[in-house]
Amino acid sequence: MFPENTTHQTTEQAVTIHQPTPLATIPAAPVIPIQPGMVPAVTSVVLPDGRVITGYAIAPSQPEPVAAKPVVSRTAVNIALGGIGFGAVCGGLVLLTTFIAALAALVQQLIILAAVIFGGWIAVQVFTAAGQSKSATTVNIRKAVIKRNHFHGR
């Protein structure tokens, strides 16, 4: 391989050996015993060319029934019912505001009536007390002469 006249230089290199890691064994799936009455029947079908295919008959999957959609959407029904309810309430609200306005006018008139009655009672008390007082002093003023800021009664 090498010519005899050439010198061969060998170098030692570190060799790393990788050992494969064994895979974890996967346990086999548990076998579920099937009742003899539940085993489906094996069916054989003969094709036109003479071949025979044997297998289990599989029932075709039935699609789930689609829920029938209503003719009118629920949102539209809810909006309509809300409008009907609001219309029914509006008449009551008008009557309520009318009742509150009438009650406020009644209270206002009662306050005015009380002020008139109480004011009249006070006026009667003041004017009748002045005319019926027995301890009042009566002063008759006759001709008086005022000279130089001095009163001279006659």
Short mmCIF file of N, CA and C in Angstrom, two decimals:
data_model
loop_
_atom_site.label_atom_id
_atom_site.label_comp_id
_atom_site.label_asym_id
_atom_site.label_seq_id
_atom_site.Cartn_x
_atom_site.Cartn_y
_atom_site.Cartn_z
N MET A 1 0.82 -1.17 0.00
CA MET A 1 0.00 0.00 0.00
C MET A 1 0.87 1.25 0.00
N PHE A 2 1.78 1.35 0.95
CA PHE A 2 2.68 2.49 0.93
C PHE A 2 3.99 2.07 0.25
N PRO A 3 4.55 2.94 -0.47
CA PRO A 3 5.85 2.59 -1.03
C PRO A 3 6.87 2.42 0.10
N GLU A 4 7.86 1.65 -0.10
CA GLU A 4 8.79 1.33 0.98
C GLU A 4 9.70 2.49 1.30
N ASN A 5 9.93 3.39 0.44
CA ASN A 5 10.85 4.49 0.68
C ASN A 5 10.19 5.62 1.47
N THR A 6 8.94 5.66 1.52
CA THR A 6 8.26 6.77 2.19
C THR A 6 8.10 6.46 3.65
N THR A 7 8.13 7.47 4.40
CA THR A 7 7.91 7.30 5.83
C THR A 7 6.44 7.49 6.12
N HIS A 8 5.96 6.69 7.00
CA HIS A 8 4.53 6.78 7.34
C HIS A 8 4.42 7.25 8.78
N GLN A 9 3.66 8.23 8.95
CA GLN A 9 3.49 8.80 10.29
C GLN A 9 2.09 8.43 10.76
N THR A 10 2.01 7.80 11.91
CA THR A 10 0.71 7.41 12.44
C THR A 10 0.35 8.35 13.57
N THR A 11 -0.88 8.70 13.63
CA THR A 11 -1.37 9.55 14.72
C THR A 11 -2.49 8.81 15.42
N GLU A 12 -2.44 8.91 16.68
CA GLU A 12 -3.49 8.26 17.45
C GLU A 12 -4.59 9.28 17.72
N GLN A 13 -5.79 8.90 17.44
CA GLN A 13 -6.92 9.77 17.69
C GLN A 13 -7.83 9.11 18.72
N ALA A 14 -8.49 9.97 19.52
CA ALA A 14 -9.42 9.43 20.51
C ALA A 14 -10.66 8.93 19.80
N VAL A 15 -11.02 7.74 20.11
CA VAL A 15 -12.18 7.13 19.47
C VAL A 15 -13.33 7.15 20.46
N THR A 16 -14.47 7.68 20.04
CA THR A 16 -15.66 7.71 20.89
C THR A 16 -16.63 6.68 20.34
N ILE A 17 -17.09 5.84 21.23
CA ILE A 17 -18.03 4.80 20.83
C ILE A 17 -19.40 5.16 21.37
N HIS A 18 -20.36 5.20 20.50
CA HIS A 18 -21.73 5.50 20.90
C HIS A 18 -22.51 4.20 20.93
N GLN A 19 -23.12 3.92 22.06
CA GLN A 19 -23.96 2.73 22.19
C GLN A 19 -25.40 3.15 21.95
N PRO A 20 -26.15 2.46 21.17
CA PRO A 20 -27.55 2.83 20.95
C PRO A 20 -28.36 2.62 22.22
N THR A 21 -29.30 3.52 22.44
CA THR A 21 -30.18 3.43 23.59
C THR A 21 -31.37 2.58 23.19
N PRO A 22 -31.64 1.54 23.96
CA PRO A 22 -32.78 0.70 23.57
C PRO A 22 -34.08 1.46 23.77
N LEU A 23 -35.04 1.25 22.88
CA LEU A 23 -36.34 1.87 22.97
C LEU A 23 -37.16 1.17 24.06
N ALA A 24 -38.00 1.95 24.70
CA ALA A 24 -38.87 1.37 25.70
C ALA A 24 -39.90 0.49 24.99
N THR A 25 -40.13 -0.63 25.57
CA THR A 25 -41.11 -1.52 24.95
C THR A 25 -42.51 -1.02 25.24
N ILE A 26 -43.33 -1.03 24.25
CA ILE A 26 -44.71 -0.57 24.38
C ILE A 26 -45.56 -1.79 24.71
N PRO A 27 -46.30 -1.70 25.81
CA PRO A 27 -47.12 -2.85 26.15
C PRO A 27 -48.23 -3.03 25.12
N ALA A 28 -48.58 -4.24 24.90
CA ALA A 28 -49.63 -4.56 23.94
C ALA A 28 -50.97 -4.07 24.46
N ALA A 29 -51.84 -3.68 23.56
CA ALA A 29 -53.16 -3.21 23.95
C ALA A 29 -53.93 -4.36 24.58
N PRO A 30 -54.68 -4.04 25.64
CA PRO A 30 -55.43 -5.12 26.29
C PRO A 30 -56.50 -5.68 25.36
N VAL A 31 -56.68 -6.94 25.42
CA VAL A 31 -57.67 -7.60 24.58
C VAL A 31 -59.00 -7.59 25.32
N ILE A 32 -60.00 -7.05 24.67
CA ILE A 32 -61.33 -6.98 25.27
C ILE A 32 -62.11 -8.20 24.79
N PRO A 33 -62.53 -9.00 25.73
CA PRO A 33 -63.29 -10.19 25.29
C PRO A 33 -64.63 -9.77 24.72
N ILE A 34 -65.03 -10.38 23.62
CA ILE A 34 -66.29 -10.07 22.96
C ILE A 34 -67.24 -11.23 23.21
N GLN A 35 -68.45 -10.89 23.53
CA GLN A 35 -69.48 -11.90 23.73
C GLN A 35 -69.73 -12.63 22.41
N PRO A 36 -70.02 -13.90 22.47
CA PRO A 36 -70.25 -14.62 21.21
C PRO A 36 -71.40 -14.04 20.39
N GLY A 37 -72.42 -13.50 21.02
CA GLY A 37 -73.55 -12.94 20.27
C GLY A 37 -73.21 -11.62 19.63
N MET A 38 -72.13 -10.94 20.05
CA MET A 38 -71.81 -9.62 19.54
C MET A 38 -70.83 -9.65 18.38
N VAL A 39 -70.29 -10.81 18.05
CA VAL A 39 -69.35 -10.90 16.95
C VAL A 39 -70.12 -10.74 15.65
N PRO A 40 -69.71 -9.78 14.79
CA PRO A 40 -70.44 -9.61 13.54
C PRO A 40 -70.21 -10.81 12.62
N ALA A 41 -71.16 -11.03 11.77
CA ALA A 41 -71.08 -12.16 10.85
C ALA A 41 -70.09 -11.86 9.74
N VAL A 42 -69.38 -12.91 9.29
CA VAL A 42 -68.43 -12.77 8.19
C VAL A 42 -69.20 -12.91 6.89
N THR A 43 -68.94 -11.97 5.98
CA THR A 43 -69.66 -11.96 4.71
C THR A 43 -68.67 -12.22 3.58
N SER A 44 -69.07 -13.03 2.64
CA SER A 44 -68.25 -13.30 1.45
C SER A 44 -68.97 -12.77 0.24
N VAL A 45 -68.20 -12.10 -0.63
CA VAL A 45 -68.76 -11.54 -1.86
C VAL A 45 -67.96 -12.12 -3.02
N VAL A 46 -68.66 -12.63 -4.03
CA VAL A 46 -68.02 -13.18 -5.24
C VAL A 46 -68.07 -12.12 -6.31
N LEU A 47 -66.88 -11.70 -6.78
CA LEU A 47 -66.81 -10.68 -7.82
C LEU A 47 -67.08 -11.33 -9.19
N PRO A 48 -67.43 -10.54 -10.21
CA PRO A 48 -67.72 -11.11 -11.54
C PRO A 48 -66.54 -11.88 -12.15
N ASP A 49 -65.32 -11.54 -11.78
CA ASP A 49 -64.18 -12.25 -12.37
C ASP A 49 -63.86 -13.52 -11.60
N GLY A 50 -64.63 -13.86 -10.56
CA GLY A 50 -64.45 -15.10 -9.85
C GLY A 50 -63.71 -14.98 -8.54
N ARG A 51 -63.17 -13.83 -8.26
CA ARG A 51 -62.48 -13.67 -6.98
C ARG A 51 -63.51 -13.59 -5.87
N VAL A 52 -63.11 -14.07 -4.67
CA VAL A 52 -64.00 -14.05 -3.50
C VAL A 52 -63.37 -13.13 -2.46
N ILE A 53 -64.14 -12.19 -1.98
CA ILE A 53 -63.68 -11.27 -0.93
C ILE A 53 -64.49 -11.58 0.32
N THR A 54 -63.77 -11.82 1.39
CA THR A 54 -64.41 -12.17 2.66
C THR A 54 -64.10 -11.08 3.68
N GLY A 55 -65.07 -10.69 4.46
CA GLY A 55 -64.86 -9.67 5.49
C GLY A 55 -66.10 -9.44 6.31
N TYR A 56 -65.95 -8.54 7.23
CA TYR A 56 -67.09 -8.20 8.10
C TYR A 56 -67.96 -7.17 7.40
N ALA A 57 -69.22 -7.31 7.58
CA ALA A 57 -70.16 -6.34 7.02
C ALA A 57 -70.19 -5.11 7.94
N ILE A 58 -70.01 -3.97 7.39
CA ILE A 58 -70.02 -2.72 8.17
C ILE A 58 -71.27 -1.96 7.81
N ALA A 59 -71.99 -1.61 8.83
CA ALA A 59 -73.22 -0.84 8.60
C ALA A 59 -72.81 0.57 8.18
N PRO A 60 -73.43 1.11 7.15
CA PRO A 60 -73.08 2.48 6.74
C PRO A 60 -73.44 3.46 7.84
N SER A 61 -72.56 4.43 8.01
CA SER A 61 -72.82 5.42 9.07
C SER A 61 -73.94 6.34 8.63
N GLN A 62 -74.82 6.58 9.56
CA GLN A 62 -75.96 7.46 9.29
C GLN A 62 -75.57 8.89 9.70
N PRO A 63 -75.78 9.86 8.83
CA PRO A 63 -75.49 11.24 9.24
C PRO A 63 -76.47 11.67 10.32
N GLU A 64 -75.98 12.52 11.20
CA GLU A 64 -76.84 13.00 12.28
C GLU A 64 -77.93 13.87 11.69
N PRO A 65 -79.14 13.73 12.22
CA PRO A 65 -80.23 14.54 11.67
C PRO A 65 -79.98 16.02 11.93
N VAL A 66 -80.24 16.79 10.93
CA VAL A 66 -80.05 18.23 11.04
C VAL A 66 -81.30 18.82 11.69
N ALA A 67 -81.06 19.65 12.69
CA ALA A 67 -82.20 20.29 13.37
C ALA A 67 -82.88 21.24 12.39
N ALA A 68 -84.18 21.16 12.35
CA ALA A 68 -84.95 22.01 11.44
C ALA A 68 -84.85 23.45 11.92
N LYS A 69 -84.46 24.33 11.02
CA LYS A 69 -84.36 25.74 11.37
C LYS A 69 -85.76 26.35 11.36
N PRO A 70 -86.03 27.20 12.34
CA PRO A 70 -87.34 27.85 12.31
C PRO A 70 -87.45 28.80 11.13
N VAL A 71 -88.67 29.06 10.73
CA VAL A 71 -88.91 29.94 9.59
C VAL A 71 -88.42 31.36 9.90
N VAL A 72 -88.64 31.79 11.15
CA VAL A 72 -88.24 33.13 11.57
C VAL A 72 -87.13 32.95 12.61
N SER A 73 -86.10 33.77 12.55
CA SER A 73 -84.99 33.64 13.50
C SER A 73 -85.44 34.08 14.90
N ARG A 74 -84.77 33.50 15.88
CA ARG A 74 -85.12 33.84 17.28
C ARG A 74 -84.83 35.29 17.59
N THR A 75 -83.78 35.83 16.98
CA THR A 75 -83.44 37.24 17.23
C THR A 75 -84.57 38.15 16.76
N ALA A 76 -85.12 37.86 15.59
CA ALA A 76 -86.22 38.70 15.08
C ALA A 76 -87.44 38.59 15.99
N VAL A 77 -87.71 37.39 16.49
CA VAL A 77 -88.85 37.21 17.40
C VAL A 77 -88.63 37.99 18.69
N ASN A 78 -87.41 37.93 19.22
CA ASN A 78 -87.11 38.66 20.47
C ASN A 78 -87.23 40.16 20.28
N ILE A 79 -86.77 40.66 19.14
CA ILE A 79 -86.89 42.10 18.88
C ILE A 79 -88.35 42.50 18.76
N ALA A 80 -89.14 41.68 18.08
CA ALA A 80 -90.57 42.00 17.93
C ALA A 80 -91.28 41.98 19.28
N LEU A 81 -90.98 40.97 20.10
CA LEU A 81 -91.62 40.92 21.42
C LEU A 81 -91.18 42.09 22.30
N GLY A 82 -89.92 42.48 22.16
CA GLY A 82 -89.46 43.65 22.92
C GLY A 82 -90.19 44.91 22.50
N GLY A 83 -90.43 45.07 21.20
CA GLY A 83 -91.17 46.24 20.72
C GLY A 83 -92.60 46.24 21.21
N ILE A 84 -93.23 45.06 21.21
CA ILE A 84 -94.61 44.97 21.70
C ILE A 84 -94.66 45.30 23.19
N GLY A 85 -93.70 44.77 23.94
CA GLY A 85 -93.66 45.05 25.38
C GLY A 85 -93.43 46.53 25.65
N PHE A 86 -92.53 47.15 24.88
CA PHE A 86 -92.27 48.57 25.06
C PHE A 86 -93.51 49.39 24.73
N GLY A 87 -94.21 49.01 23.68
CA GLY A 87 -95.44 49.72 23.32
C GLY A 87 -96.51 49.58 24.40
N ALA A 88 -96.56 48.41 25.03
CA ALA A 88 -97.54 48.22 26.09
C ALA A 88 -97.19 49.05 27.32
N VAL A 89 -95.90 49.22 27.57
CA VAL A 89 -95.47 49.97 28.75
C VAL A 89 -95.63 51.47 28.54
N CYS A 90 -95.50 51.94 27.29
CA CYS A 90 -95.55 53.38 27.03
C CYS A 90 -96.86 54.00 27.49
N GLY A 91 -97.97 53.31 27.28
CA GLY A 91 -99.25 53.85 27.74
C GLY A 91 -99.26 54.01 29.26
N GLY A 92 -98.72 53.04 29.95
CA GLY A 92 -98.62 53.14 31.41
C GLY A 92 -97.70 54.26 31.84
N LEU A 93 -96.60 54.47 31.10
CA LEU A 93 -95.67 55.55 31.44
C LEU A 93 -96.33 56.91 31.25
N VAL A 94 -97.13 57.04 30.19
CA VAL A 94 -97.84 58.31 29.98
C VAL A 94 -98.81 58.56 31.13
N LEU A 95 -99.54 57.51 31.52
CA LEU A 95 -100.46 57.67 32.65
C LEU A 95 -99.70 57.98 33.94
N LEU A 96 -98.54 57.36 34.11
CA LEU A 96 -97.75 57.60 35.32
C LEU A 96 -97.27 59.05 35.38
N THR A 97 -96.78 59.58 34.27
CA THR A 97 -96.33 60.97 34.27
C THR A 97 -97.50 61.93 34.47
N THR A 98 -98.66 61.60 33.90
CA THR A 98 -99.85 62.42 34.11
C THR A 98 -100.26 62.40 35.58
N PHE A 99 -100.21 61.24 36.19
CA PHE A 99 -100.56 61.12 37.61
C PHE A 99 -99.60 61.92 38.48
N ILE A 100 -98.31 61.86 38.17
CA ILE A 100 -97.32 62.62 38.95
C ILE A 100 -97.55 64.11 38.80
N ALA A 101 -97.84 64.59 37.59
CA ALA A 101 -98.10 66.02 37.37
C ALA A 101 -99.35 66.46 38.13
N ALA A 102 -100.41 65.63 38.11
CA ALA A 102 -101.64 65.98 38.84
C ALA A 102 -101.39 66.00 40.34
N LEU A 103 -100.61 65.06 40.84
CA LEU A 103 -100.30 65.02 42.27
C LEU A 103 -99.49 66.25 42.67
N ALA A 104 -98.55 66.66 41.84
CA ALA A 104 -97.75 67.85 42.14
C ALA A 104 -98.63 69.09 42.17
N ALA A 105 -99.59 69.21 41.23
CA ALA A 105 -100.50 70.36 41.22
C ALA A 105 -101.38 70.36 42.45
N LEU A 106 -101.84 69.18 42.90
CA LEU A 106 -102.66 69.09 44.10
C LEU A 106 -101.88 69.54 45.33
N VAL A 107 -100.65 69.10 45.45
CA VAL A 107 -99.82 69.49 46.60
C VAL A 107 -99.59 71.00 46.57
N GLN A 108 -99.34 71.55 45.40
CA GLN A 108 -99.13 72.99 45.28
C GLN A 108 -100.38 73.76 45.71
N GLN A 109 -101.54 73.31 45.29
CA GLN A 109 -102.77 74.00 45.66
C GLN A 109 -103.05 73.88 47.16
N LEU A 110 -102.75 72.73 47.75
CA LEU A 110 -102.93 72.58 49.20
C LEU A 110 -102.01 73.50 49.97
N ILE A 111 -100.79 73.68 49.50
CA ILE A 111 -99.86 74.60 50.17
C ILE A 111 -100.37 76.03 50.08
N ILE A 112 -100.85 76.43 48.91
CA ILE A 112 -101.39 77.79 48.74
C ILE A 112 -102.62 77.98 49.63
N LEU A 113 -103.51 76.98 49.67
CA LEU A 113 -104.71 77.07 50.52
C LEU A 113 -104.33 77.20 51.98
N ALA A 114 -103.35 76.43 52.42
CA ALA A 114 -102.91 76.52 53.82
C ALA A 114 -102.32 77.89 54.11
N ALA A 115 -101.56 78.46 53.16
CA ALA A 115 -100.98 79.79 53.37
C ALA A 115 -102.08 80.85 53.46
N VAL A 116 -103.10 80.74 52.62
CA VAL A 116 -104.19 81.73 52.65
C VAL A 116 -104.96 81.62 53.96
N ILE A 117 -105.28 80.38 54.39
CA ILE A 117 -106.05 80.21 55.64
C ILE A 117 -105.23 80.67 56.84
N PHE A 118 -103.96 80.28 56.90
CA PHE A 118 -103.12 80.65 58.04
C PHE A 118 -102.88 82.16 58.05
N GLY A 119 -102.67 82.77 56.86
CA GLY A 119 -102.47 84.22 56.79
C GLY A 119 -103.73 84.97 57.21
N GLY A 120 -104.90 84.49 56.78
CA GLY A 120 -106.15 85.13 57.20
C GLY A 120 -106.37 85.02 58.70
N TRP A 121 -106.03 83.87 59.27
CA TRP A 121 -106.18 83.69 60.73
C TRP A 121 -105.27 84.65 61.49
N ILE A 122 -104.05 84.82 61.00
CA ILE A 122 -103.13 85.76 61.66
C ILE A 122 -103.66 87.19 61.52
N ALA A 123 -104.18 87.56 60.36
CA ALA A 123 -104.70 88.92 60.16
C ALA A 123 -105.89 89.18 61.08
N VAL A 124 -106.76 88.21 61.25
CA VAL A 124 -107.90 88.38 62.14
C VAL A 124 -107.42 88.56 63.57
N GLN A 125 -106.43 87.81 63.98
CA GLN A 125 -105.91 87.91 65.34
C GLN A 125 -105.29 89.28 65.58
N VAL A 126 -104.57 89.81 64.63
CA VAL A 126 -103.91 91.10 64.80
C VAL A 126 -104.93 92.24 64.85
N PHE A 127 -105.88 92.24 63.93
CA PHE A 127 -106.81 93.36 63.86
C PHE A 127 -107.87 93.33 64.96
N THR A 128 -108.31 92.18 65.40
CA THR A 128 -109.31 92.15 66.47
C THR A 128 -108.68 92.45 67.82
N ALA A 129 -107.44 92.17 68.02
CA ALA A 129 -106.79 92.44 69.30
C ALA A 129 -106.60 93.93 69.50
N ALA A 130 -106.36 94.71 68.45
CA ALA A 130 -106.14 96.15 68.58
C ALA A 130 -107.43 96.86 68.95
N GLY A 131 -108.56 96.43 68.48
CA GLY A 131 -109.82 97.12 68.75
C GLY A 131 -110.43 96.72 70.07
N GLN A 132 -110.12 95.59 70.67
CA GLN A 132 -110.76 95.11 71.88
C GLN A 132 -109.89 95.28 73.12
N SER A 133 -108.77 95.94 73.00
CA SER A 133 -107.86 96.04 74.15
C SER A 133 -108.43 97.04 75.17
N LYS A 134 -108.53 96.71 76.48
CA LYS A 134 -109.08 97.56 77.53
C LYS A 134 -107.99 98.38 78.20
N SER A 135 -106.77 98.02 78.07
CA SER A 135 -105.70 98.74 78.76
C SER A 135 -105.05 99.81 77.91
N ALA A 136 -105.66 100.15 76.81
CA ALA A 136 -105.07 101.14 75.93
C ALA A 136 -105.31 102.54 76.48
N THR A 137 -104.39 103.45 76.22
CA THR A 137 -104.50 104.85 76.66
C THR A 137 -104.99 105.68 75.49
N THR A 138 -106.04 106.46 75.74
CA THR A 138 -106.61 107.30 74.70
C THR A 138 -106.05 108.70 74.87
N VAL A 139 -105.54 109.27 73.82
CA VAL A 139 -104.96 110.61 73.87
C VAL A 139 -105.76 111.47 72.90
N ASN A 140 -106.36 112.55 73.42
CA ASN A 140 -107.06 113.49 72.58
C ASN A 140 -106.12 114.65 72.30
N ILE A 141 -105.88 114.89 71.04
CA ILE A 141 -104.98 115.97 70.69
C ILE A 141 -105.86 117.13 70.22
N ARG A 142 -105.64 118.27 70.89
CA ARG A 142 -106.36 119.47 70.50
C ARG A 142 -105.39 120.39 69.79
N LYS A 143 -105.74 121.56 69.67
CA LYS A 143 -104.86 122.48 69.00
C LYS A 143 -103.56 122.56 69.78
N ALA A 144 -102.50 122.44 69.08
CA ALA A 144 -101.19 122.53 69.72
C ALA A 144 -100.39 123.58 68.96
N VAL A 145 -99.57 124.24 69.69
CA VAL A 145 -98.74 125.28 69.10
C VAL A 145 -97.28 124.83 69.25
N ILE A 146 -96.60 124.88 68.19
CA ILE A 146 -95.19 124.50 68.25
C ILE A 146 -94.42 125.77 67.94
N LYS A 147 -93.67 126.26 68.97
CA LYS A 147 -92.84 127.44 68.79
C LYS A 147 -91.41 127.04 69.10
N ARG A 148 -90.60 127.36 68.23
CA ARG A 148 -89.18 127.10 68.39
C ARG A 148 -88.88 125.68 68.87
N ASN A 149 -89.39 124.76 68.13
CA ASN A 149 -89.16 123.33 68.39
C ASN A 149 -89.58 122.92 69.80
N HIS A 150 -90.56 123.66 70.33
CA HIS A 150 -91.02 123.30 71.66
C HIS A 150 -92.54 123.21 71.63
N PHE A 151 -93.07 122.10 72.18
CA PHE A 151 -94.50 121.83 72.12
C PHE A 151 -95.20 122.54 73.28
N HIS A 152 -96.25 123.31 72.96
CA HIS A 152 -97.08 123.96 73.99
C HIS A 152 -98.49 123.50 73.78
N GLY A 153 -98.96 122.67 74.65
CA GLY A 153 -100.31 122.19 74.51
C GLY A 153 -101.30 123.14 75.14
N ARG A 154 -102.51 123.30 74.68
CA ARG A 154 -103.49 124.20 75.25
C ARG A 154 -104.55 123.47 75.94
#
